Short mmCIF file of N, CA and C in Angstrom, two decimals:
data_model
loop_
_atom_site.label_atom_id
_atom_site.label_comp_id
_atom_site.label_asym_id
_atom_site.label_seq_id
_atom_site.Cartn_x
_atom_site.Cartn_y
_atom_site.Cartn_z
N MET A 316 33.14 2.63 61.67
CA MET A 316 32.86 3.98 61.80
C MET A 316 31.44 3.99 62.10
N ALA A 317 31.15 5.01 63.18
CA ALA A 317 29.94 5.15 63.64
C ALA A 317 29.13 5.84 62.88
N LEU A 318 27.85 5.82 62.41
CA LEU A 318 26.72 6.74 61.72
C LEU A 318 25.80 7.04 62.78
N ASN A 319 25.97 8.47 62.87
CA ASN A 319 24.59 8.98 63.76
C ASN A 319 23.62 9.39 62.93
N LYS A 320 22.49 8.92 63.44
CA LYS A 320 21.53 9.33 62.42
C LYS A 320 20.82 10.29 63.18
N LEU A 321 20.06 11.50 62.60
CA LEU A 321 19.27 12.52 63.07
C LEU A 321 17.79 12.21 62.85
N SER A 322 16.95 11.82 63.94
CA SER A 322 15.74 11.54 63.63
C SER A 322 14.88 12.78 63.87
N ILE A 323 13.61 12.52 62.83
CA ILE A 323 12.85 13.54 62.72
C ILE A 323 12.16 14.53 64.20
N ASP A 324 12.26 13.89 65.26
CA ASP A 324 11.94 14.46 66.20
C ASP A 324 13.08 15.32 66.86
N LYS A 325 14.13 15.54 66.49
CA LYS A 325 15.11 16.20 66.68
C LYS A 325 15.31 17.51 65.90
N LEU A 326 14.46 17.60 64.90
CA LEU A 326 14.60 18.76 63.98
C LEU A 326 13.76 19.73 64.16
N ASN A 327 13.93 20.88 63.90
CA ASN A 327 13.02 22.03 63.60
C ASN A 327 12.35 21.96 62.30
N LEU A 328 11.09 21.76 62.38
CA LEU A 328 10.48 21.67 60.85
C LEU A 328 9.63 22.75 60.85
N ALA A 329 9.70 23.66 61.55
CA ALA A 329 8.32 24.67 61.39
C ALA A 329 8.83 25.62 60.21
N GLY A 330 8.05 25.99 59.24
CA GLY A 330 8.01 26.58 58.23
C GLY A 330 9.14 26.00 57.01
N LYS A 331 9.62 24.73 57.28
CA LYS A 331 10.58 24.30 56.34
C LYS A 331 9.84 23.30 55.27
N ARG A 332 10.62 22.94 54.19
CA ARG A 332 9.94 21.97 53.24
C ARG A 332 10.59 20.59 53.59
N VAL A 333 10.04 19.56 53.88
CA VAL A 333 10.60 18.31 54.41
C VAL A 333 10.62 17.24 53.12
N PHE A 334 11.80 16.91 53.27
CA PHE A 334 11.66 15.86 51.88
C PHE A 334 11.73 14.45 52.69
N MET A 335 10.97 13.62 52.04
CA MET A 335 10.85 12.23 52.99
C MET A 335 10.89 11.26 52.03
N ARG A 336 11.78 10.34 52.03
CA ARG A 336 11.45 9.09 51.27
C ARG A 336 10.91 8.08 51.92
N VAL A 337 9.91 7.53 51.08
CA VAL A 337 8.82 6.57 51.69
C VAL A 337 8.71 5.42 50.83
N ASP A 338 8.49 4.18 51.38
CA ASP A 338 8.19 2.83 50.80
C ASP A 338 6.82 2.71 50.45
N PHE A 339 6.54 3.42 49.24
CA PHE A 339 4.82 3.30 48.89
C PHE A 339 5.00 2.19 47.46
N ASN A 340 5.75 1.18 47.57
CA ASN A 340 5.82 0.19 46.62
C ASN A 340 4.67 -0.84 46.90
N VAL A 341 3.72 -0.33 46.87
CA VAL A 341 2.43 -0.95 47.10
C VAL A 341 1.93 -1.95 45.85
N PRO A 342 1.23 -3.12 46.25
CA PRO A 342 0.57 -3.83 45.23
C PRO A 342 -0.50 -3.24 44.77
N LEU A 343 -0.61 -3.48 43.38
CA LEU A 343 -1.94 -3.08 42.63
C LEU A 343 -2.59 -4.15 41.82
N LYS A 344 -3.91 -4.07 41.74
CA LYS A 344 -4.59 -5.04 40.69
C LYS A 344 -5.40 -4.01 39.92
N GLU A 345 -5.21 -4.01 38.88
CA GLU A 345 -6.22 -3.41 37.83
C GLU A 345 -6.11 -1.80 38.33
N GLY A 346 -5.01 -1.08 38.55
CA GLY A 346 -4.86 0.07 39.02
C GLY A 346 -5.58 0.54 40.21
N LYS A 347 -5.93 -0.37 41.42
CA LYS A 347 -6.54 -0.28 42.63
C LYS A 347 -5.43 -0.93 43.64
N ILE A 348 -5.21 -0.18 44.59
CA ILE A 348 -4.30 -0.67 45.69
C ILE A 348 -4.88 -1.68 46.39
N THR A 349 -4.16 -2.87 46.41
CA THR A 349 -4.74 -4.24 47.36
C THR A 349 -4.29 -4.43 48.63
N ASN A 350 -3.40 -3.48 49.01
CA ASN A 350 -2.81 -3.67 50.54
C ASN A 350 -2.26 -2.22 50.66
N ASN A 351 -2.54 -1.44 51.60
CA ASN A 351 -1.95 -0.01 51.77
C ASN A 351 -1.19 -0.03 52.90
N GLN A 352 -0.87 -1.31 53.55
CA GLN A 352 -0.12 -1.43 54.73
C GLN A 352 1.35 -0.48 54.53
N ARG A 353 1.80 -0.09 53.59
CA ARG A 353 3.02 0.62 53.37
C ARG A 353 3.07 2.27 53.57
N ILE A 354 1.65 2.52 53.17
CA ILE A 354 1.29 3.91 53.22
C ILE A 354 0.89 4.31 54.70
N VAL A 355 0.14 3.15 55.16
CA VAL A 355 -0.45 3.39 56.68
C VAL A 355 1.06 3.63 57.51
N ALA A 356 1.96 2.65 57.36
CA ALA A 356 3.03 2.78 58.10
C ALA A 356 3.92 3.99 57.95
N ALA A 357 3.93 5.13 56.75
CA ALA A 357 4.51 6.19 56.95
C ALA A 357 3.48 7.64 57.51
N LEU A 358 2.32 7.09 57.81
CA LEU A 358 1.38 8.21 58.25
C LEU A 358 2.04 8.69 59.31
N GLU A 359 2.62 8.06 60.50
CA GLU A 359 3.02 8.85 61.70
C GLU A 359 4.12 9.99 61.29
N SER A 360 5.09 9.61 60.65
CA SER A 360 5.90 10.59 60.10
C SER A 360 5.50 11.89 59.43
N ILE A 361 4.92 11.40 58.39
CA ILE A 361 4.19 12.70 57.71
C ILE A 361 3.29 13.58 58.61
N LYS A 362 2.47 12.76 59.50
CA LYS A 362 1.64 13.70 60.41
C LYS A 362 2.69 14.65 61.15
N TYR A 363 3.61 13.94 61.73
CA TYR A 363 4.41 14.64 62.56
C TYR A 363 4.89 15.93 62.10
N ALA A 364 5.53 15.62 60.63
CA ALA A 364 6.12 16.80 60.18
C ALA A 364 5.26 17.68 60.03
N LEU A 365 3.76 17.72 59.65
CA LEU A 365 2.93 18.44 59.30
C LEU A 365 2.58 19.30 60.71
N GLU A 366 2.04 18.24 61.65
CA GLU A 366 1.95 19.12 63.00
C GLU A 366 2.98 19.92 63.83
N LYS A 367 4.18 19.64 63.41
CA LYS A 367 5.26 20.52 63.84
C LYS A 367 5.49 21.69 62.85
N GLY A 368 4.60 21.94 62.14
CA GLY A 368 4.40 23.22 61.24
C GLY A 368 5.37 23.26 60.06
N ALA A 369 5.52 22.05 59.31
CA ALA A 369 6.27 22.04 57.98
C ALA A 369 5.42 22.77 57.13
N LYS A 370 6.23 23.42 56.11
CA LYS A 370 5.44 24.40 55.22
C LYS A 370 4.95 23.26 54.08
N SER A 371 5.69 22.13 53.72
CA SER A 371 5.24 21.22 53.02
C SER A 371 6.07 19.82 53.19
N VAL A 372 5.63 18.56 52.85
CA VAL A 372 6.16 17.58 52.90
C VAL A 372 6.18 16.94 51.76
N VAL A 373 7.34 16.84 50.98
CA VAL A 373 7.76 16.28 49.70
C VAL A 373 7.82 14.70 49.67
N LEU A 374 7.07 13.73 49.25
CA LEU A 374 7.20 12.56 49.44
C LEU A 374 7.71 11.90 47.88
N CYS A 375 8.61 10.84 48.38
CA CYS A 375 9.57 10.33 47.28
C CYS A 375 9.67 9.02 47.13
N SER A 376 8.82 8.31 46.33
CA SER A 376 9.08 6.71 46.16
C SER A 376 8.66 6.36 44.73
N HIS A 377 8.45 5.14 44.68
CA HIS A 377 8.52 4.26 43.44
C HIS A 377 7.36 3.32 43.28
N LEU A 378 6.99 2.96 42.23
CA LEU A 378 6.00 1.73 42.08
C LEU A 378 6.86 0.83 41.11
N GLY A 379 6.99 -0.70 41.67
CA GLY A 379 7.27 -1.59 40.48
C GLY A 379 8.81 -1.30 40.07
N ARG A 380 9.34 -1.73 38.82
CA ARG A 380 10.48 -1.68 38.52
C ARG A 380 10.72 -0.79 37.02
N PRO A 381 10.20 0.25 36.91
CA PRO A 381 10.13 0.83 35.71
C PRO A 381 11.20 1.04 34.73
N ASP A 382 12.49 0.78 35.34
CA ASP A 382 13.75 0.84 34.62
C ASP A 382 14.06 2.08 34.10
N GLY A 383 13.73 2.96 34.55
CA GLY A 383 14.04 4.59 34.02
C GLY A 383 12.92 5.02 32.90
N SER A 384 12.01 4.21 32.65
CA SER A 384 11.02 4.50 31.76
C SER A 384 9.71 5.08 32.52
N LYS A 385 8.97 5.91 31.56
CA LYS A 385 7.56 6.19 32.34
C LYS A 385 6.62 4.85 31.67
N ILE A 386 5.98 4.38 32.65
CA ILE A 386 5.13 3.10 32.34
C ILE A 386 3.75 3.49 33.13
N LEU A 387 2.66 3.59 32.33
CA LEU A 387 1.73 4.15 33.05
C LEU A 387 0.95 3.34 34.27
N LYS A 388 1.49 1.80 33.93
CA LYS A 388 0.57 1.05 35.15
C LYS A 388 1.74 1.36 36.68
N PHE A 389 2.68 1.98 36.53
CA PHE A 389 3.36 2.25 37.67
C PHE A 389 3.35 3.63 38.19
N THR A 390 2.26 4.34 37.55
CA THR A 390 1.84 5.92 38.02
C THR A 390 1.71 5.61 39.89
N MET A 391 1.94 6.73 40.33
CA MET A 391 1.71 6.80 41.86
C MET A 391 0.50 7.41 42.08
N ALA A 392 -0.36 7.97 41.18
CA ALA A 392 -1.51 8.45 41.40
C ALA A 392 -2.48 7.62 42.30
N PRO A 393 -2.73 6.55 42.21
CA PRO A 393 -3.58 5.72 43.25
C PRO A 393 -2.98 5.92 44.46
N VAL A 394 -1.58 5.93 44.63
CA VAL A 394 -1.11 6.22 45.81
C VAL A 394 -1.49 7.46 46.57
N ALA A 395 -1.25 8.45 45.64
CA ALA A 395 -1.81 9.80 46.20
C ALA A 395 -3.09 10.05 46.51
N GLU A 396 -4.00 9.28 45.85
CA GLU A 396 -5.44 9.33 46.25
C GLU A 396 -5.57 8.64 47.56
N GLU A 397 -5.07 7.37 47.82
CA GLU A 397 -5.02 6.65 48.98
C GLU A 397 -4.52 7.57 50.31
N LEU A 398 -3.43 8.22 49.87
CA LEU A 398 -2.68 9.18 50.94
C LEU A 398 -3.74 10.25 51.43
N LYS A 399 -4.34 10.92 50.14
CA LYS A 399 -5.26 12.05 50.40
C LYS A 399 -6.41 11.45 51.59
N THR A 400 -7.06 10.14 51.20
CA THR A 400 -7.96 9.40 52.04
C THR A 400 -7.52 9.40 53.54
N LEU A 401 -6.23 8.94 53.63
CA LEU A 401 -5.89 8.37 55.04
C LEU A 401 -5.54 9.65 55.79
N LEU A 402 -5.10 10.76 55.02
CA LEU A 402 -4.40 11.69 55.75
C LEU A 402 -5.56 12.88 55.98
N LYS A 403 -6.73 12.62 55.30
CA LYS A 403 -8.10 13.44 55.27
C LYS A 403 -7.60 15.05 55.14
N ARG A 404 -6.99 15.23 53.88
CA ARG A 404 -6.33 16.48 53.44
C ARG A 404 -6.09 16.45 52.13
N GLU A 405 -5.90 17.42 51.43
CA GLU A 405 -5.42 17.73 50.09
C GLU A 405 -3.97 17.25 50.02
N VAL A 406 -3.81 16.50 48.86
CA VAL A 406 -2.39 16.02 48.50
C VAL A 406 -2.24 16.20 47.17
N THR A 407 -0.96 16.94 46.76
CA THR A 407 -0.61 17.46 45.45
C THR A 407 -0.01 16.43 44.85
N PHE A 408 -0.43 15.74 43.69
CA PHE A 408 0.35 14.97 43.03
C PHE A 408 1.07 15.51 41.78
N LEU A 409 2.33 15.10 41.56
CA LEU A 409 3.15 15.49 40.23
C LEU A 409 3.66 14.04 39.86
N PRO A 410 3.08 13.97 38.37
CA PRO A 410 3.56 12.82 37.80
C PRO A 410 4.96 12.85 37.32
N ASP A 411 5.74 13.62 37.69
CA ASP A 411 7.19 13.55 37.42
C ASP A 411 8.03 13.96 38.65
N CYS A 412 9.46 13.97 38.53
CA CYS A 412 10.08 14.51 39.69
C CYS A 412 10.92 15.68 39.34
N VAL A 413 10.98 16.02 37.88
CA VAL A 413 11.65 17.34 37.40
C VAL A 413 11.05 17.96 36.48
N GLY A 414 11.44 19.13 36.26
CA GLY A 414 10.45 20.07 35.05
C GLY A 414 9.62 21.18 35.61
N PRO A 415 9.05 22.06 34.83
CA PRO A 415 8.45 23.32 35.22
C PRO A 415 7.22 23.01 36.29
N ASP A 416 6.52 22.05 35.88
CA ASP A 416 5.50 21.85 37.03
C ASP A 416 5.69 21.42 38.54
N VAL A 417 7.10 20.92 38.40
CA VAL A 417 7.78 20.50 39.78
C VAL A 417 8.16 21.71 40.41
N GLU A 418 8.98 22.65 39.63
CA GLU A 418 9.55 23.92 40.22
C GLU A 418 8.33 24.84 40.61
N LYS A 419 7.30 24.83 40.03
CA LYS A 419 6.05 25.63 40.37
C LYS A 419 5.56 25.26 41.74
N ALA A 420 5.28 23.91 41.88
CA ALA A 420 4.96 23.26 43.41
C ALA A 420 5.50 23.75 44.16
#
């Protein structure tokens, strides 16, 4: 069975909300990122979507293996801050993936 993958450059992203699964499972030490290479690797796709007029880019990732529980040391907040620095633009961080705050965003 052949799987035909549609790449981002074949899509009309203007005015759309883009959902992107990224691998931001970066190493942390005392809440600080020690190697941002996985974040840097995703920048080209994120910037492309924004440059093509995406209304927003929703990024989905994880840190560590929280096993379905909220564990503070696995917060994505440091990743959001690093992404903000690398993109040189505002990044909205939501601490959860469901609920009223997510719906408002």
